[in-house]
């Protein structure tokens, strides 16, 4: 079973939206599992402090290296083969290629930052891989973890039907996806392109390919490079 372990200060945020639809069904069918570990349990003192002020000054608080390391060491077997992903806006931007790699592995450990982030030394000391879900700042890593998990889980065998294997999707062929249409044939004066109703599969495939290329050139020329 593909397994996810999440280190967070807010375990109540999980499974959250992953409890419904495709990922929720797959969770119930035990295609994947989800376990949360509360970093707070390893906090220091009566108040279970997990953070402290940044060395060198400045605003905000930083999650302590010793606290997070203790949580990780207690929560994971030393030989756990799963990649340890630290949600971080400084990380390598998540791509469908990385998602495919993760989905074909044993699972993932996801670590959710809060405040200004985590002490740099625990990133080095525990070999954490920083992963970003985009160039914007969230208030915590929890939603980023949900995004990473959603993207992985839908690719696990048995989660999507054959019909929707995901092979055609945006990014899969290095291109954005072609436009979709369904009934009615005409809506508010807009018709479905004739070629899609022609029944000529070769022509349809060619049209879709061209549309995908056109959209990619227009919107995401960076993908063509
Ligand atoms: N001070 C940090 C931002 C901290 S945001 C900086 O400027 O880089 C608090 C936490 O939210 C981070 O530790 C991280 O776990 C999560 N987070 C915020 N934005 C994210 C993003 N784009 N991708 C992944 N995680 C993110």
Short mmCIF file of C-alpha atoms and ligand atoms in Angstrom, two decimals:
data_model
loop_
_atom_site.label_atom_id
_atom_site.label_comp_id
_atom_site.label_asym_id
_atom_site.label_seq_id
_atom_site.Cartn_x
_atom_site.Cartn_y
_atom_site.Cartn_z
CA UNK A 1 0.00 0.00 0.00
CA UNK A 2 1.29 3.50 -0.88
CA UNK A 3 1.68 5.26 2.44
CA UNK A 4 1.87 8.88 3.47
CA UNK A 5 3.09 10.14 6.83
CA UNK A 6 2.55 13.81 7.60
CA UNK A 7 4.40 15.82 10.22
CA UNK A 8 2.33 18.83 11.14
CA UNK A 9 1.20 21.09 13.95
CA UNK A 10 -2.37 20.71 12.67
CA UNK A 11 -3.19 17.02 12.22
CA UNK A 12 -6.88 17.88 12.20
CA UNK A 13 -6.39 19.29 8.68
CA UNK A 14 -6.02 15.69 7.38
CA UNK A 15 -7.39 13.88 5.45
CA UNK A 16 -9.56 16.97 4.91
CA UNK A 17 -10.54 17.21 1.25
CA UNK A 18 -8.73 13.95 0.49
CA UNK A 19 -11.56 12.13 2.30
CA UNK A 20 -13.92 12.70 -0.65
CA UNK A 21 -14.13 11.60 -4.28
CA UNK A 22 -11.33 9.60 -5.95
CA UNK A 23 -8.77 9.94 -3.14
CA UNK A 24 -11.37 9.26 -0.43
CA UNK A 25 -12.61 6.11 -2.15
CA UNK A 26 -9.02 4.97 -2.60
CA UNK A 27 -8.30 5.62 1.08
CA UNK A 28 -11.35 3.54 2.09
CA UNK A 29 -10.26 0.79 -0.34
CA UNK A 30 -6.78 0.81 1.24
CA UNK A 31 -4.97 1.65 -1.96
CA UNK A 32 -3.13 4.23 0.12
CA UNK A 33 -2.87 5.12 3.79
CA UNK A 34 -2.44 8.35 5.65
CA UNK A 35 -0.92 8.83 9.08
CA UNK A 36 -0.33 12.13 10.86
CA UNK A 37 2.26 12.94 13.51
CA UNK A 38 1.87 16.00 15.66
CA UNK A 39 5.18 17.88 15.89
CA UNK A 40 3.81 19.51 19.06
CA UNK A 41 4.18 16.22 20.94
CA UNK A 42 7.94 16.76 20.85
CA UNK A 43 7.71 20.40 21.90
CA UNK A 44 9.73 21.69 24.82
CA UNK A 45 8.53 22.35 28.35
CA UNK A 46 5.08 22.65 29.82
CA UNK A 47 3.94 24.65 26.81
CA UNK A 48 5.38 22.20 24.31
CA UNK A 49 7.15 25.02 22.46
CA UNK A 50 8.12 24.07 18.92
CA UNK A 51 9.41 27.41 17.69
CA UNK A 52 11.72 30.21 18.74
CA UNK A 53 12.88 33.61 17.53
CA UNK A 54 15.15 33.76 14.46
CA UNK A 55 18.88 33.96 15.09
CA UNK A 56 20.08 37.33 13.83
CA UNK A 57 16.74 38.96 14.55
CA UNK A 58 13.83 39.79 12.35
CA UNK A 59 10.14 39.04 12.38
CA UNK A 60 8.35 35.79 13.08
CA UNK A 61 9.31 32.48 14.58
CA UNK A 62 11.26 29.47 13.35
CA UNK A 63 10.54 25.79 14.03
CA UNK A 64 13.37 24.37 16.11
CA UNK A 65 15.72 21.82 14.53
CA UNK A 66 15.87 19.66 17.66
CA UNK A 67 12.09 19.47 18.03
CA UNK A 68 11.41 18.60 14.41
CA UNK A 69 14.29 16.10 14.29
CA UNK A 70 12.97 14.37 17.39
CA UNK A 71 9.51 14.13 15.87
CA UNK A 72 10.98 12.65 12.67
CA UNK A 73 13.28 10.22 14.49
CA UNK A 74 10.48 8.98 16.72
CA UNK A 75 7.95 8.74 13.91
CA UNK A 76 10.00 7.04 11.20
CA UNK A 77 12.01 3.83 11.12
CA UNK A 78 15.70 4.46 10.35
CA UNK A 79 15.39 2.43 7.15
CA UNK A 80 12.15 4.03 5.96
CA UNK A 81 12.66 4.20 2.19
CA UNK A 82 10.19 6.99 1.51
CA UNK A 83 11.43 10.41 0.36
CA UNK A 84 11.14 13.11 3.02
CA UNK A 85 9.54 16.15 1.49
CA UNK A 86 9.64 19.47 3.29
CA UNK A 87 6.96 21.80 1.98
CA UNK A 88 8.80 25.03 1.20
CA UNK A 89 8.39 27.96 -1.19
CA UNK A 90 12.16 27.76 -1.72
CA UNK A 91 11.92 24.16 -2.89
CA UNK A 92 12.08 22.64 -6.35
CA UNK A 93 8.72 23.40 -8.00
CA UNK A 94 6.56 20.28 -8.12
CA UNK A 95 6.12 18.85 -11.61
CA UNK A 96 4.02 16.04 -13.06
CA UNK A 97 7.28 14.14 -13.66
CA UNK A 98 8.17 14.27 -9.95
CA UNK A 99 4.57 13.38 -9.06
CA UNK A 100 4.82 10.27 -11.29
CA UNK A 101 8.09 9.28 -9.60
CA UNK A 102 6.57 9.70 -6.15
CA UNK A 103 3.44 7.77 -7.10
CA UNK A 104 5.46 4.84 -8.40
CA UNK A 105 7.48 4.63 -5.16
CA UNK A 106 6.50 3.32 -1.71
CA UNK A 107 4.89 6.59 -0.53
CA UNK A 108 6.05 9.87 0.92
CA UNK A 109 6.82 11.61 4.18
CA UNK A 110 5.51 15.17 4.11
CA UNK A 111 6.68 17.79 6.56
CA UNK A 112 4.61 20.93 7.00
CA UNK A 113 6.32 24.16 7.99
CA UNK A 114 4.60 27.02 9.77
CA UNK A 115 5.65 30.53 10.83
CA UNK A 116 8.85 31.60 8.98
CA UNK A 117 9.80 28.01 8.27
CA UNK A 118 12.19 25.53 9.88
CA UNK A 119 15.77 25.77 11.15
CA UNK A 120 18.11 25.14 8.21
CA UNK A 121 20.13 22.54 10.13
CA UNK A 122 17.30 20.00 10.28
CA UNK A 123 16.90 20.22 6.48
CA UNK A 124 20.56 19.23 6.10
CA UNK A 125 20.74 16.88 9.07
CA UNK A 126 17.71 14.80 8.08
CA UNK A 127 18.14 15.00 4.32
CA UNK A 128 14.87 16.78 3.63
CA UNK A 129 13.94 17.50 0.01
CA UNK A 130 12.33 20.94 -0.26
CA UNK A 131 9.27 20.96 -2.51
CA UNK A 132 7.32 24.03 -3.62
CA UNK A 133 3.84 23.97 -5.08
CA UNK A 134 4.23 27.39 -6.72
CA UNK A 135 5.60 30.89 -6.46
CA UNK A 136 3.36 32.25 -3.71
CA UNK A 137 3.39 32.02 0.08
CA UNK A 138 0.95 29.87 2.04
CA UNK A 139 0.55 30.19 5.79
CA UNK A 140 1.61 26.60 6.32
CA UNK A 141 2.71 23.44 4.55
CA UNK A 142 -0.54 21.57 5.19
CA UNK A 143 -2.35 22.69 2.05
CA UNK A 144 0.80 22.10 0.01
CA UNK A 145 0.91 18.53 1.38
CA UNK A 146 -2.71 18.03 0.39
CA UNK A 147 -1.86 19.17 -3.12
CA UNK A 148 1.14 16.82 -3.38
CA UNK A 149 -0.92 13.90 -2.08
CA UNK A 150 -3.89 14.57 -4.34
CA UNK A 151 -1.60 14.66 -7.39
CA UNK A 152 0.10 11.37 -6.37
CA UNK A 153 -2.91 9.39 -5.22
CA UNK A 154 -4.92 9.84 -8.41
CA UNK A 155 -2.09 8.09 -10.29
CA UNK A 156 -2.01 5.00 -8.07
CA UNK A 157 -3.16 1.84 -9.85
CA UNK A 158 -6.88 1.32 -9.39
CA UNK A 159 -7.70 4.89 -8.38
CA UNK A 160 -8.77 6.18 -11.79
CA UNK A 161 -10.66 4.03 -14.25
CA UNK A 162 -8.93 2.98 -17.49
CA UNK A 163 -11.11 5.55 -19.25
CA UNK A 164 -9.43 8.39 -17.41
CA UNK A 165 -5.92 6.97 -17.20
CA UNK A 166 -4.46 10.44 -17.10
CA UNK A 167 -2.15 9.78 -20.04
CA UNK A 168 -3.70 12.60 -22.09
CA UNK A 169 -3.60 15.23 -19.40
CA UNK A 170 -1.85 18.62 -19.49
CA UNK A 171 1.93 18.27 -18.96
CA UNK A 172 1.94 14.54 -19.68
CA UNK A 173 3.20 14.97 -23.25
CA UNK A 174 5.06 18.16 -22.42
CA UNK A 175 2.06 20.12 -23.71
CA UNK A 176 -1.08 21.65 -22.26
CA UNK A 177 -4.22 19.69 -22.99
CA UNK A 178 -6.48 20.37 -26.00
CA UNK A 179 -9.95 21.90 -25.41
CA UNK A 180 -12.90 19.71 -24.44
CA UNK A 181 -16.52 19.82 -25.56
CA UNK A 182 -19.63 17.84 -24.73
CA UNK A 183 -23.38 18.05 -25.37
CA UNK A 184 -25.29 20.11 -26.34
CA UNK A 185 -23.99 20.37 -29.88
CA UNK A 186 -24.74 24.07 -29.90
CA UNK A 187 -24.81 26.30 -26.84
CA UNK A 188 -25.52 30.05 -26.85
CA UNK A 189 -24.67 30.14 -30.54
CA UNK A 190 -21.36 28.33 -30.07
CA UNK A 191 -20.96 25.05 -31.93
CA UNK A 192 -18.67 22.12 -31.20
CA UNK A 193 -15.86 22.15 -33.83
CA UNK A 194 -17.03 20.04 -36.80
CA UNK A 195 -13.94 17.85 -36.81
CA UNK A 196 -14.87 16.42 -33.38
CA UNK A 197 -18.22 15.23 -34.79
CA UNK A 198 -16.69 13.85 -38.00
CA UNK A 199 -15.98 10.37 -36.63
CA UNK A 200 -12.55 10.52 -38.35
CA UNK A 201 -10.22 9.50 -35.53
CA UNK A 202 -7.00 10.37 -37.32
CA UNK A 203 -8.29 13.84 -38.11
CA UNK A 204 -9.49 14.28 -34.53
CA UNK A 205 -6.09 13.25 -33.14
CA UNK A 206 -4.36 15.70 -35.50
CA UNK A 207 -6.69 18.54 -34.49
CA UNK A 208 -6.15 17.86 -30.80
CA UNK A 209 -2.40 17.77 -31.24
CA UNK A 210 -2.45 21.09 -33.09
CA UNK A 211 -4.70 22.70 -30.50
CA UNK A 212 -2.46 21.45 -27.70
CA UNK A 213 0.57 22.93 -29.45
CA UNK A 214 -1.22 26.22 -30.13
CA UNK A 215 -2.35 26.60 -26.52
CA UNK A 216 1.08 25.71 -25.18
CA UNK A 217 2.81 28.19 -27.49
CA UNK A 218 0.33 30.89 -26.47
CA UNK A 219 0.16 30.29 -22.72
CA UNK A 220 3.25 28.35 -21.66
CA UNK A 221 6.05 28.79 -24.19
CA UNK A 222 8.43 27.78 -21.37
CA UNK A 223 7.16 24.18 -21.70
CA UNK A 224 8.29 23.98 -25.34
CA UNK A 225 11.89 24.88 -24.52
N1 LIG B 1 9.46 32.58 5.33
C1 LIG B 1 9.27 31.60 4.30
C2 LIG B 1 7.77 31.31 4.09
C3 LIG B 1 7.14 30.59 5.25
S1 LIG B 1 5.49 30.19 4.92
C4 LIG B 1 9.87 32.11 2.99
O1 LIG B 1 9.81 33.30 2.74
O2 LIG B 1 10.37 31.29 2.21
C5 LIG B 1 5.20 28.94 6.13
C6 LIG B 1 5.25 27.52 5.65
O3 LIG B 1 4.25 27.31 4.67
C7 LIG B 1 6.54 27.08 5.02
O4 LIG B 1 7.47 26.63 5.96
C8 LIG B 1 6.08 25.93 4.13
O5 LIG B 1 6.00 24.71 4.83
C9 LIG B 1 4.67 26.35 3.73
N2 LIG B 1 4.61 26.96 2.39
C10 LIG B 1 4.36 28.25 2.11
N3 LIG B 1 4.34 28.49 0.80
C11 LIG B 1 4.58 27.31 0.18
C12 LIG B 1 4.70 26.90 -1.18
N4 LIG B 1 4.57 27.75 -2.20
N5 LIG B 1 4.95 25.60 -1.43
C13 LIG B 1 5.11 24.70 -0.41
N6 LIG B 1 5.01 25.04 0.90
C14 LIG B 1 4.75 26.32 1.20
#
